[in-house]
C-alpha cells in the first residue's frame, strides 16, 4: 500500500468517525428531547454518554465487519487457488492428450497409404 493510499484511508477513517459522532449526537438529542425534567447539565451528560455508547457500538460493528471481511478474503483466496490448480491441471492434461494424439498420428506404420 502506497503512502497516498494510507493517507486517503486515514482521511476516510476520520470522516467516517466524524459522521458517526454527528449521528450519535443527533440520536442523543432526539432521545433527550422529550425528557423535560432534566437540567441543562443533566441533559448534556445524558447526551454525552449516549453519544459515547453510540460510537462504541459503531466501532464494535466495524471491527466485526473487518474480521468477517478478512475471513471471507481468506475463503475466496483458497477457492481461487484451488480453481487455479484445477485449471492448470486440466490444461496440462489437454496438452498431454494433444501430444499423445499427435505422436500416434505421426508414428511410423499408423499412416494409411
Coordinates of C-alpha atoms in Angstrom, one line a residue:
X1 CA 0.0 0.0 0.0
X2 CA 1.4 3.3 -1.0
X3 CA 1.8 6.4 1.2
X4 CA -1.0 8.1 -0.7
X5 CA -3.4 5.1 -0.2
X6 CA -2.6 5.1 3.5
X7 CA -3.2 8.8 3.7
X8 CA -6.5 8.5 1.9
X9 CA -7.6 5.6 4.2
X10 CA -6.8 7.8 7.2
X11 CA -8.8 10.6 5.9
X12 CA -11.7 8.3 5.1
X13 CA -11.5 6.9 8.6
X14 CA -11.6 10.3 10.2
X15 CA -14.5 11.3 8.0
X16 CA -16.4 8.2 8.9
X17 CA -15.7 8.7 12.6
X18 CA -16.9 12.4 12.4
X19 CA -20.1 11.3 10.6
X20 CA -20.7 8.6 13.2
X21 CA -20.2 11.1 16.1
X22 CA -22.7 13.5 14.4
X23 CA -25.2 10.7 14.1
X24 CA -24.7 9.8 17.7
X25 CA -25.2 13.5 18.8
X26 CA -28.3 13.7 16.7
X27 CA -29.7 10.5 18.2
X28 CA -28.8 11.6 21.7
X29 CA -30.7 14.9 21.1
X30 CA -33.8 13.0 19.9
X31 CA -33.7 10.7 22.9
X32 CA -33.3 13.6 25.4
X33 CA -35.9 15.9 23.7
X34 CA -38.9 14.5 25.5
X35 CA -37.1 14.4 28.9
X36 CA -38.3 17.8 30.1
X37 CA -37.3 17.2 33.7
X38 CA -33.6 17.3 33.0
X39 CA -31.5 20.3 33.8
X40 CA -29.1 21.6 31.1
X41 CA -26.1 19.9 32.7
X42 CA -28.0 16.6 33.1
X43 CA -29.2 16.8 29.5
X44 CA -25.6 17.4 28.3
X45 CA -24.4 14.4 30.4
X46 CA -27.0 12.1 29.1
X47 CA -26.3 13.2 25.5
X48 CA -22.6 12.8 26.0
X49 CA -23.0 9.3 27.4
X50 CA -25.4 8.3 24.7
X51 CA -23.0 9.6 22.0
X52 CA -20.1 7.6 23.6
X53 CA -22.2 4.4 23.7
X54 CA -23.4 5.0 20.1
X55 CA -19.8 5.4 19.0
X56 CA -18.6 2.3 20.9
X57 CA -21.4 0.2 19.3
X58 CA -20.4 1.5 15.8
X59 CA -16.8 0.8 16.5
X60 CA -17.6 -2.8 17.6
X61 CA -19.7 -3.2 14.5
X62 CA -16.9 -2.0 12.3
X63 CA -14.5 -4.4 14.0
X64 CA -16.8 -7.4 13.4
X65 CA -17.2 -6.4 9.8
X66 CA -13.4 -6.1 9.3
X67 CA -12.9 -9.6 10.9
X68 CA -15.6 -11.1 8.7
X69 CA -14.1 -9.4 5.6
X70 CA -10.7 -10.9 6.5
X71 CA -12.3 -14.4 6.8
X72 CA -14.1 -14.0 3.5
X73 CA -10.9 -12.9 1.8
X74 CA -9.1 -16.0 3.1
X75 CA -12.0 -18.2 1.9
X76 CA -12.1 -16.6 -1.6
X77 CA -8.3 -16.8 -1.9
X78 CA -8.3 -20.5 -1.0
X79 CA -11.1 -21.1 -3.5
X80 CA -9.2 -19.2 -6.2
X81 CA -6.0 -21.2 -5.5
X82 CA -7.9 -24.5 -5.8
X83 CA -9.6 -23.3 -9.0
X84 CA -6.3 -22.2 -10.5
X85 CA -4.7 -25.6 -9.6
X86 CA -7.6 -27.4 -11.4
X87 CA -7.3 -25.2 -14.4
X88 CA -3.6 -25.7 -14.7
X89 CA -4.0 -29.5 -14.3
X90 CA -6.7 -29.6 -16.9
X91 CA -4.5 -27.5 -19.3
X92 CA -1.6 -29.9 -18.7
X93 CA -3.8 -32.9 -19.3
X94 CA -5.2 -31.4 -22.5
X95 CA -1.6 -30.7 -23.7
X96 CA -0.5 -34.2 -22.9
X97 CA -3.5 -35.7 -24.7
X98 CA -2.8 -33.5 -27.7
X99 CA 0.8 -34.5 -27.8
X100 CA -0.1 -38.2 -27.4
X101 CA -2.6 -37.9 -30.3
X102 CA 0.0 -36.2 -32.4
X103 CA 2.6 -38.8 -31.6
X104 CA 0.1 -41.6 -32.6
X105 CA -0.7 -39.8 -35.9
X106 CA 3.0 -39.3 -36.7
X107 CA 4.2 -42.8 -35.6
X108 CA 5.5 -45.0 -38.4
X109 CA 3.0 -47.6 -39.6
X110 CA -0.1 -45.6 -38.4
X111 CA -0.5 -43.6 -41.6
X112 CA -2.6 -45.3 -44.2
X113 CA -1.0 -45.4 -47.5

